[in-house]
mmCIF file of C-alpha atoms and ligand atoms in Angstrom:
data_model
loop_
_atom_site.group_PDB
_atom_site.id
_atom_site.type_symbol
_atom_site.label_atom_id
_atom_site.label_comp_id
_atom_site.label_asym_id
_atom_site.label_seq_id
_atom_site.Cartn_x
_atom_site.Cartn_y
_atom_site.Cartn_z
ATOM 1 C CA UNK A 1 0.000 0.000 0.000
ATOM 2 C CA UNK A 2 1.204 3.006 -0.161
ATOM 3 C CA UNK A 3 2.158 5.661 2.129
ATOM 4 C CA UNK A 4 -0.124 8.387 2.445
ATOM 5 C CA UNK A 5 -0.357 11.277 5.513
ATOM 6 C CA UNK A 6 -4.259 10.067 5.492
ATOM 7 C CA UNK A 7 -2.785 6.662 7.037
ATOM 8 C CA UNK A 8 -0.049 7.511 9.494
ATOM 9 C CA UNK A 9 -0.564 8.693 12.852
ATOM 10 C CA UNK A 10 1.980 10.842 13.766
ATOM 11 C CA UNK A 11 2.985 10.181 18.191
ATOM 12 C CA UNK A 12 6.273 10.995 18.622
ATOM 13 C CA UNK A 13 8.431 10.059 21.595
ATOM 14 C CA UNK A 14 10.878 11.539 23.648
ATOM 15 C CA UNK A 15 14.756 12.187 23.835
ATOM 16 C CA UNK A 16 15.297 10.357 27.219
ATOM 17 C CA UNK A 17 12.315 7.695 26.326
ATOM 18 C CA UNK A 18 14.856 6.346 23.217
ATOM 19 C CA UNK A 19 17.620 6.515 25.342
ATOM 20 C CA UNK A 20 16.128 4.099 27.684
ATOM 21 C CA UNK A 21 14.178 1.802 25.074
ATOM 22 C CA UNK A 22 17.615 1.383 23.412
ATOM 23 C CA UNK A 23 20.085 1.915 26.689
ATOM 24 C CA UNK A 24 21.668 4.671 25.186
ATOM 25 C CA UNK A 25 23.853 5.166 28.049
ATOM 26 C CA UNK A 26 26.675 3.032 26.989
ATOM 27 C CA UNK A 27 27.410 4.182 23.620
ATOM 28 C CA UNK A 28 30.399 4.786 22.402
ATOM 29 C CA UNK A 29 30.462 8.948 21.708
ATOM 30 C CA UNK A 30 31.798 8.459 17.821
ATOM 31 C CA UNK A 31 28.808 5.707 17.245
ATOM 32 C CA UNK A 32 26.966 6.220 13.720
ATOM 33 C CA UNK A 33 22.975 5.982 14.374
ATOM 34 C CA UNK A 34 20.421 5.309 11.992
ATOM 35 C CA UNK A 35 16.976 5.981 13.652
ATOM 36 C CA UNK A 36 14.178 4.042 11.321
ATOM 37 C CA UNK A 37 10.434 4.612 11.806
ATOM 38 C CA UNK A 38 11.509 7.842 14.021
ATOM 39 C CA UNK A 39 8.885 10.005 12.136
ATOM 40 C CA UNK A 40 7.815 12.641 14.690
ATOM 41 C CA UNK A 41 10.052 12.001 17.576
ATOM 42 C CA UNK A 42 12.584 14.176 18.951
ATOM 43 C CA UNK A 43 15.108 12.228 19.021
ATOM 44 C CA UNK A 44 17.547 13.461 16.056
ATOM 45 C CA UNK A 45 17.300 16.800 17.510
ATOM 46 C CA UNK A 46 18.324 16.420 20.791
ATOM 47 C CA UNK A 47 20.767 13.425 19.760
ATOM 48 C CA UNK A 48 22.364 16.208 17.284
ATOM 49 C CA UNK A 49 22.257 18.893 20.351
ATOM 50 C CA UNK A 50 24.761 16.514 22.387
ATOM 51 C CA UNK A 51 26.899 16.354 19.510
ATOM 52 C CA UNK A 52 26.081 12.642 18.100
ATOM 53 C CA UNK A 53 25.842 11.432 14.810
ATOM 54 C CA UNK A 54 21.983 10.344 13.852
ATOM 55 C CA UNK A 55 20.178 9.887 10.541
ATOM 56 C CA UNK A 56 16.796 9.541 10.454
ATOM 57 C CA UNK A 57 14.455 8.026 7.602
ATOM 58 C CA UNK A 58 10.876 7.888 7.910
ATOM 59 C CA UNK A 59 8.394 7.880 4.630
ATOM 60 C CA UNK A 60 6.542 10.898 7.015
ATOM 61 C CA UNK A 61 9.491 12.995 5.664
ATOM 62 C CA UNK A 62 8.098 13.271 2.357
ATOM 63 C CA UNK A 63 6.170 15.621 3.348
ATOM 64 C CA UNK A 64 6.391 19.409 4.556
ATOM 65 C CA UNK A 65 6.222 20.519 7.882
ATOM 66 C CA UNK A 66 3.335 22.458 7.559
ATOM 67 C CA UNK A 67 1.830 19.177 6.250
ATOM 68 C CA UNK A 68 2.579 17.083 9.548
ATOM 69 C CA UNK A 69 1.508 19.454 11.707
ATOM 70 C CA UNK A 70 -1.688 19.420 10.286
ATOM 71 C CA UNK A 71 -1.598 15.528 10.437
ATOM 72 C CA UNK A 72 -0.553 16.009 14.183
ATOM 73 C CA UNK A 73 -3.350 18.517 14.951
ATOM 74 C CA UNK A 74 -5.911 15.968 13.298
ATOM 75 C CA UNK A 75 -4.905 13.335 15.168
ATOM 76 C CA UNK A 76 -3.865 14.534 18.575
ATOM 77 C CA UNK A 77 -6.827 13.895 20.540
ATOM 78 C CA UNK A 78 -8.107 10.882 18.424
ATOM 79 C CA UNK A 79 -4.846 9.319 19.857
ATOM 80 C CA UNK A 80 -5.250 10.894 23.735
ATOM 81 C CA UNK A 81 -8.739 9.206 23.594
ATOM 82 C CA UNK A 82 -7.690 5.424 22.843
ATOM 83 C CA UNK A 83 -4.992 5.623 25.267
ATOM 84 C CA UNK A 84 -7.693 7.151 28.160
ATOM 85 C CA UNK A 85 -9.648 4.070 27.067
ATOM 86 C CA UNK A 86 -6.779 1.674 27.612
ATOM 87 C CA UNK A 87 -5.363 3.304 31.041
ATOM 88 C CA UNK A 88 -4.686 0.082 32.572
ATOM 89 C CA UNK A 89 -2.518 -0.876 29.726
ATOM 90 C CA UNK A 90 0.039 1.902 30.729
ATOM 91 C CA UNK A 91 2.697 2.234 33.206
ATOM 92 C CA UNK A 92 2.023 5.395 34.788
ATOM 93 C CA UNK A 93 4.969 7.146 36.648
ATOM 94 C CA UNK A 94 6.248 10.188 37.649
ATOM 95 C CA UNK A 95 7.804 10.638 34.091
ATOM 96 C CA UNK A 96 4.228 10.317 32.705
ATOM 97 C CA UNK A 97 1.839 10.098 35.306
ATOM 98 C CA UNK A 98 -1.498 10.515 33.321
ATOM 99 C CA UNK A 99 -3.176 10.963 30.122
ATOM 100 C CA UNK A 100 -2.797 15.170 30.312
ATOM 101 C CA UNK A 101 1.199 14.508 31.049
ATOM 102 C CA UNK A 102 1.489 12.046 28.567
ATOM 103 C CA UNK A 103 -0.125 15.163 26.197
ATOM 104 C CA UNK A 104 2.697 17.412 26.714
ATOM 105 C CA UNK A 105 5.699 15.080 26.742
ATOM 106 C CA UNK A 106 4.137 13.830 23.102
ATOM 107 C CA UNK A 107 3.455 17.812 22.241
ATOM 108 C CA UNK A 108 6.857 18.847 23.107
ATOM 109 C CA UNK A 109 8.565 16.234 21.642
ATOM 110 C CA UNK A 110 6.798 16.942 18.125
ATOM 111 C CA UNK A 111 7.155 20.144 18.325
ATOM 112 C CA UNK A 112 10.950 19.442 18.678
ATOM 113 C CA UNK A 113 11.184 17.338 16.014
ATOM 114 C CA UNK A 114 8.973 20.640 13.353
ATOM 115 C CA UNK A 115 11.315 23.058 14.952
ATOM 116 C CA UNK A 116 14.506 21.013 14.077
ATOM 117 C CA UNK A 117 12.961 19.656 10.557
ATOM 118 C CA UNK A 118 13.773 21.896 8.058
ATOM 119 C CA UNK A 119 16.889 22.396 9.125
ATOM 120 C CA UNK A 120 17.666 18.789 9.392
ATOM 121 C CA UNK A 121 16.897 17.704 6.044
ATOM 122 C CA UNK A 122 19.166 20.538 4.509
ATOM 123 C CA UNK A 123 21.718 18.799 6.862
ATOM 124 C CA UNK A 124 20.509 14.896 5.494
ATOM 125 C CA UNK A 125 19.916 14.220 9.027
ATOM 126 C CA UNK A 126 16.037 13.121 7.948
ATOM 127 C CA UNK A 127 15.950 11.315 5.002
ATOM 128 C CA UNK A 128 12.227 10.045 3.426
ATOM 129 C CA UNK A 129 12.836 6.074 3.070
ATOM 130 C CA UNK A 130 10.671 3.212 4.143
ATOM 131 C CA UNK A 131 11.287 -0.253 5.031
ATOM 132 C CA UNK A 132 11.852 -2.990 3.740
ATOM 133 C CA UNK A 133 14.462 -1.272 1.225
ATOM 134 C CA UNK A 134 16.949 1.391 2.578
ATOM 135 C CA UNK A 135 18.663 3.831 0.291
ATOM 136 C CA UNK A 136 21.493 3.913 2.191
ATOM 137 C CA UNK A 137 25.185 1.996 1.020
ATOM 138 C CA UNK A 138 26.153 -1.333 2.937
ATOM 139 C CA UNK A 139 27.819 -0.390 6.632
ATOM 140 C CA UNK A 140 26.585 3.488 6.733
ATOM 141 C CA UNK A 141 25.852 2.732 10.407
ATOM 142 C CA UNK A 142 27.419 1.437 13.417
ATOM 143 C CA UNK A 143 23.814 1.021 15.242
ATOM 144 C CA UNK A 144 19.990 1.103 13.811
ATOM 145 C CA UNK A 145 17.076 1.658 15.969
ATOM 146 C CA UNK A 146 13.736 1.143 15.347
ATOM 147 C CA UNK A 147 11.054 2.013 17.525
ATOM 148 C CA UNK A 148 7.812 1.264 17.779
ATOM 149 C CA UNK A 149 6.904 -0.182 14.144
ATOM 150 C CA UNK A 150 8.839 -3.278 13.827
ATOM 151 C CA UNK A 151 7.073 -6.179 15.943
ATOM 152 C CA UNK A 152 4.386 -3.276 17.192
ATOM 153 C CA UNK A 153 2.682 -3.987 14.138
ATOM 154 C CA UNK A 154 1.641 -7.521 13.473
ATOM 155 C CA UNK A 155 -0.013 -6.690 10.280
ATOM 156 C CA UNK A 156 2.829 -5.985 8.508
ATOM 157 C CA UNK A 157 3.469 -9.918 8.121
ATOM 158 C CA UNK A 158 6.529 -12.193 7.855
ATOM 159 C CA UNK A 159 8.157 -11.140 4.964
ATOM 160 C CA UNK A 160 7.979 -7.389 5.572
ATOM 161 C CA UNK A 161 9.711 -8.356 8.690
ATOM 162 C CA UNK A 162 12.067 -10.544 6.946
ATOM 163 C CA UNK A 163 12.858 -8.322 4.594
ATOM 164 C CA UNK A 164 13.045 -5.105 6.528
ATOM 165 C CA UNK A 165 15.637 -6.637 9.131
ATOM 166 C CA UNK A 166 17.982 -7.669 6.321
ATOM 167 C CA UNK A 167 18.264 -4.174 5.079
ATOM 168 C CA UNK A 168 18.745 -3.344 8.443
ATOM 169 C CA UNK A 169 21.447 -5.544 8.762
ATOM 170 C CA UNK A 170 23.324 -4.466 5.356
ATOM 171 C CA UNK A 171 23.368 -0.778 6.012
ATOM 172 C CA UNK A 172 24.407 -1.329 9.774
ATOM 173 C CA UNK A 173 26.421 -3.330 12.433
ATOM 174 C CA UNK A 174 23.865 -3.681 14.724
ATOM 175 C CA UNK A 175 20.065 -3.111 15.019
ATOM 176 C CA UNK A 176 17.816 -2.635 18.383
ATOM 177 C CA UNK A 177 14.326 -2.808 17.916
ATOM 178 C CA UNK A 178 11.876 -2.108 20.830
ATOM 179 C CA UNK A 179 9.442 -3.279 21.635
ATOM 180 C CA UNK A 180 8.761 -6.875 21.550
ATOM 181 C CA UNK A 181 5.277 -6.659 21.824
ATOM 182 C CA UNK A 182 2.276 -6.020 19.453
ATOM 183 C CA UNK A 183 -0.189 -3.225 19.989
ATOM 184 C CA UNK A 184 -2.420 -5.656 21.784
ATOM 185 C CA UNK A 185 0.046 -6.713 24.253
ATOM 186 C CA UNK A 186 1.194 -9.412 23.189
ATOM 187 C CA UNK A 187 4.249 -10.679 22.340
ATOM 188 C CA UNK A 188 5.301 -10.402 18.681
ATOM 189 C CA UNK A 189 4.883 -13.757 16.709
ATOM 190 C CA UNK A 190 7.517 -12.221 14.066
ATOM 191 C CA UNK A 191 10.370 -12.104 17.680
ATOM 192 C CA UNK A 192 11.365 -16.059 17.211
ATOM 193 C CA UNK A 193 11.145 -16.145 13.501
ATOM 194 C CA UNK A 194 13.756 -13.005 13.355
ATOM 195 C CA UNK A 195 16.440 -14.556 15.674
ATOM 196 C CA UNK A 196 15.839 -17.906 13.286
ATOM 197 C CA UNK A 197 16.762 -16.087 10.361
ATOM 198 C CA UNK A 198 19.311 -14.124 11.586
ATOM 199 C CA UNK A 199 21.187 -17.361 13.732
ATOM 200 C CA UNK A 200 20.623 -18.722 10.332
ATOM 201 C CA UNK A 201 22.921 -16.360 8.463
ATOM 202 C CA UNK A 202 25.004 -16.503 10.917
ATOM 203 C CA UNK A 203 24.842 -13.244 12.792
ATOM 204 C CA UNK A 204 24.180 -13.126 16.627
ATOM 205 C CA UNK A 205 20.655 -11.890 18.228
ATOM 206 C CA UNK A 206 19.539 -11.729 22.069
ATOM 207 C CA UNK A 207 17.093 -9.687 24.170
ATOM 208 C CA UNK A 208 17.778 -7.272 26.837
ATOM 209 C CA UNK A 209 16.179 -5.682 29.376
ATOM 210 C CA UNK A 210 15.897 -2.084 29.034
ATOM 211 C CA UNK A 211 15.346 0.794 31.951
ATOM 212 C CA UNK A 212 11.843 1.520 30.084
ATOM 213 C CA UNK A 213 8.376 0.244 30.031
ATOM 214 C CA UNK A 214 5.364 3.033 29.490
ATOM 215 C CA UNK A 215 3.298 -0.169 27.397
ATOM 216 C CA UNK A 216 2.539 -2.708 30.194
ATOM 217 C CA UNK A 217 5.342 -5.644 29.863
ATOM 218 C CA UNK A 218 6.699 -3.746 27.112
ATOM 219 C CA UNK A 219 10.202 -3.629 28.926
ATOM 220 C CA UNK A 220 13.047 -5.932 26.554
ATOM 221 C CA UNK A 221 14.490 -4.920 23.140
ATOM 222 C CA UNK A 222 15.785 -6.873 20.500
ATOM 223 C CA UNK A 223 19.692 -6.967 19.753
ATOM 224 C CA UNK A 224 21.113 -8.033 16.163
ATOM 225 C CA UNK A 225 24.781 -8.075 16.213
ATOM 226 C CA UNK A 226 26.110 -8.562 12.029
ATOM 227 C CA UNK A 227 28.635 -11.608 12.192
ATOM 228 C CA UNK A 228 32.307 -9.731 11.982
ATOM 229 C CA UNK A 229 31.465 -6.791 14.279
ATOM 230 C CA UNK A 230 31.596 -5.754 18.066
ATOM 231 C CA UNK A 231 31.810 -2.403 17.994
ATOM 232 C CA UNK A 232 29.205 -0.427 20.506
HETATM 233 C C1 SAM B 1 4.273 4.818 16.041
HETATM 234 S S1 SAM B 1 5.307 5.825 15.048
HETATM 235 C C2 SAM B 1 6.829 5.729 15.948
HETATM 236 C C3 SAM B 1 7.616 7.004 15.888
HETATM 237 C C4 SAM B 1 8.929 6.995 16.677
HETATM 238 N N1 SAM B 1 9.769 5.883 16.284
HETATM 239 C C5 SAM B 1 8.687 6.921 18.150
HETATM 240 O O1 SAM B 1 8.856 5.838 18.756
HETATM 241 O O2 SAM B 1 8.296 7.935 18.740
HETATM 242 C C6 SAM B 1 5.600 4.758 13.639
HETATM 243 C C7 SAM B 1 6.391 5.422 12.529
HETATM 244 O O3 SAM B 1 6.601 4.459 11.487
HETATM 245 C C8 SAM B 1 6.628 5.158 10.268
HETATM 246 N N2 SAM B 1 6.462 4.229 9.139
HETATM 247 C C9 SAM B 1 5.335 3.820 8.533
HETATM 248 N N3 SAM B 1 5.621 2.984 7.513
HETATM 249 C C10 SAM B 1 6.984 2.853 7.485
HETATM 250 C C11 SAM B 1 7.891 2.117 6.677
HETATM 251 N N4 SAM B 1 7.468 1.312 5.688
HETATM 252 N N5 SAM B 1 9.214 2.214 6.941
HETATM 253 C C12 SAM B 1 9.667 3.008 7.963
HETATM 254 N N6 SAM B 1 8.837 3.735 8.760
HETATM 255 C C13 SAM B 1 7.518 3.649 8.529
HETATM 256 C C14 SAM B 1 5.501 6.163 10.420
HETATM 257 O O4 SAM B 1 5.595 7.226 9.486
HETATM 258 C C15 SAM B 1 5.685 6.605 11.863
HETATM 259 O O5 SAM B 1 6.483 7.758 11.945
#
């Protein structure tokens, strides 16, 4: 199908939320990132305020930013609503402690991200690409993230999956994806078949715990480690 502002939902997440999905922490400071799927977040533009290398490619950025903000402002409180009808599905904290917190941390981190857009692209630090095929050369990365698309959406079958984490895996040494789980809670199917395929070829894959869970159980990320490398 394809992609069309009418069927994404734009929800961007936070600067310190991807550093805890993906344990951040640890890095080393010279690491090339690739964020995939970051659409809205603000990650890039607070990754690129610390001084860290980050490209991120979402098909969201063929558009303007004029034209996802008015996406956003359709969608805001479509989103708000599903998530006050799921409470109990949440882990509510004193990050995000209800649904009118969770409101501004989303808000602020979007609004990040359309501040820091236009800018970005001139720089090639958002590039419009969407799995399974990356326009990117073999090795451009050291690390690829990918949060909440991969495994979050069941409907995007087996061989999307398939498909999706072998470009990963050409363009970069390593790939975290978080999380594990499907939009209903539970756990991928797509998990077990991954780490088959990639044992298969050879390369090495394990899951981690990870200082973040705002999705009930949602709380482990994926590691893919390209046979030849341990950098990171
Ligand atoms: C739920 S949002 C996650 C945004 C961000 N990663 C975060 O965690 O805050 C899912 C993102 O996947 C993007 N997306 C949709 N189809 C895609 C594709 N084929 N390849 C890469 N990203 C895609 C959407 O545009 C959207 O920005």
């Amino acid at each position: 199908m394809p992609f069309t502002l009418d069927n994404v939902v734009p929800w961007g997440r936070s600067l310190d939320e991807y550093v805890r999905m993906f344990d951040l922490e640890k890095l080393s400071p010279d690491c090339r990132l690739l964020g995939c799927a970051d659409g809205p977040a603000a990650f890039n533009a607070g990754w690129t305020r610390c001084g860290r290398q980050i490209v991120s490619c979402d098909p969201l950025y063929y558009f303007t930013a004029e034209e996802i903000q008015g996406r956003i402002d359709a969608c805001f409180q479509m989103v708000l609503q599903q998530t006050r009808e799921n409470q109990d599905g949440f882990v509510w904290n004193k990050t995000i402690s209800d649904i009118e917190t969770l409101g501004q941390v989303r808000s602020q981190s979007m609004q990040t991200f359309l501040k820091d857009y236009p800018h970005g692209l001139q720089e090639g630090r958002y590039v419009a690409a969407e799995l399974p095929d990356l326009p990117f050369p073999d090795d451009q990365f050291d690390v690829a993230l990918c949060s909440h698309f991969l495994f979050l959406y069941g409907a995007l079958g087996a061989e999307f999956h398939r498909r999706s984490i072998a470009s990963l895996l050409r363009v970069a040494s390593q790939v975290r994806i978080f999380p594990l789980l499907q939009l209903d809670r539970q756990p991928s199917p797509f998990v077990r078949e991954v780490i088959r395929q990639v044992e298969f070829e050879g390369h090495t894959a394990k899951i981690v715990r990870v200082p973040y869970e705002f999705q009930k159980g949602a709380n482990e990320m994926l590691v893919l480690q390209k046979t030849g490398t341990g950098r990171n």
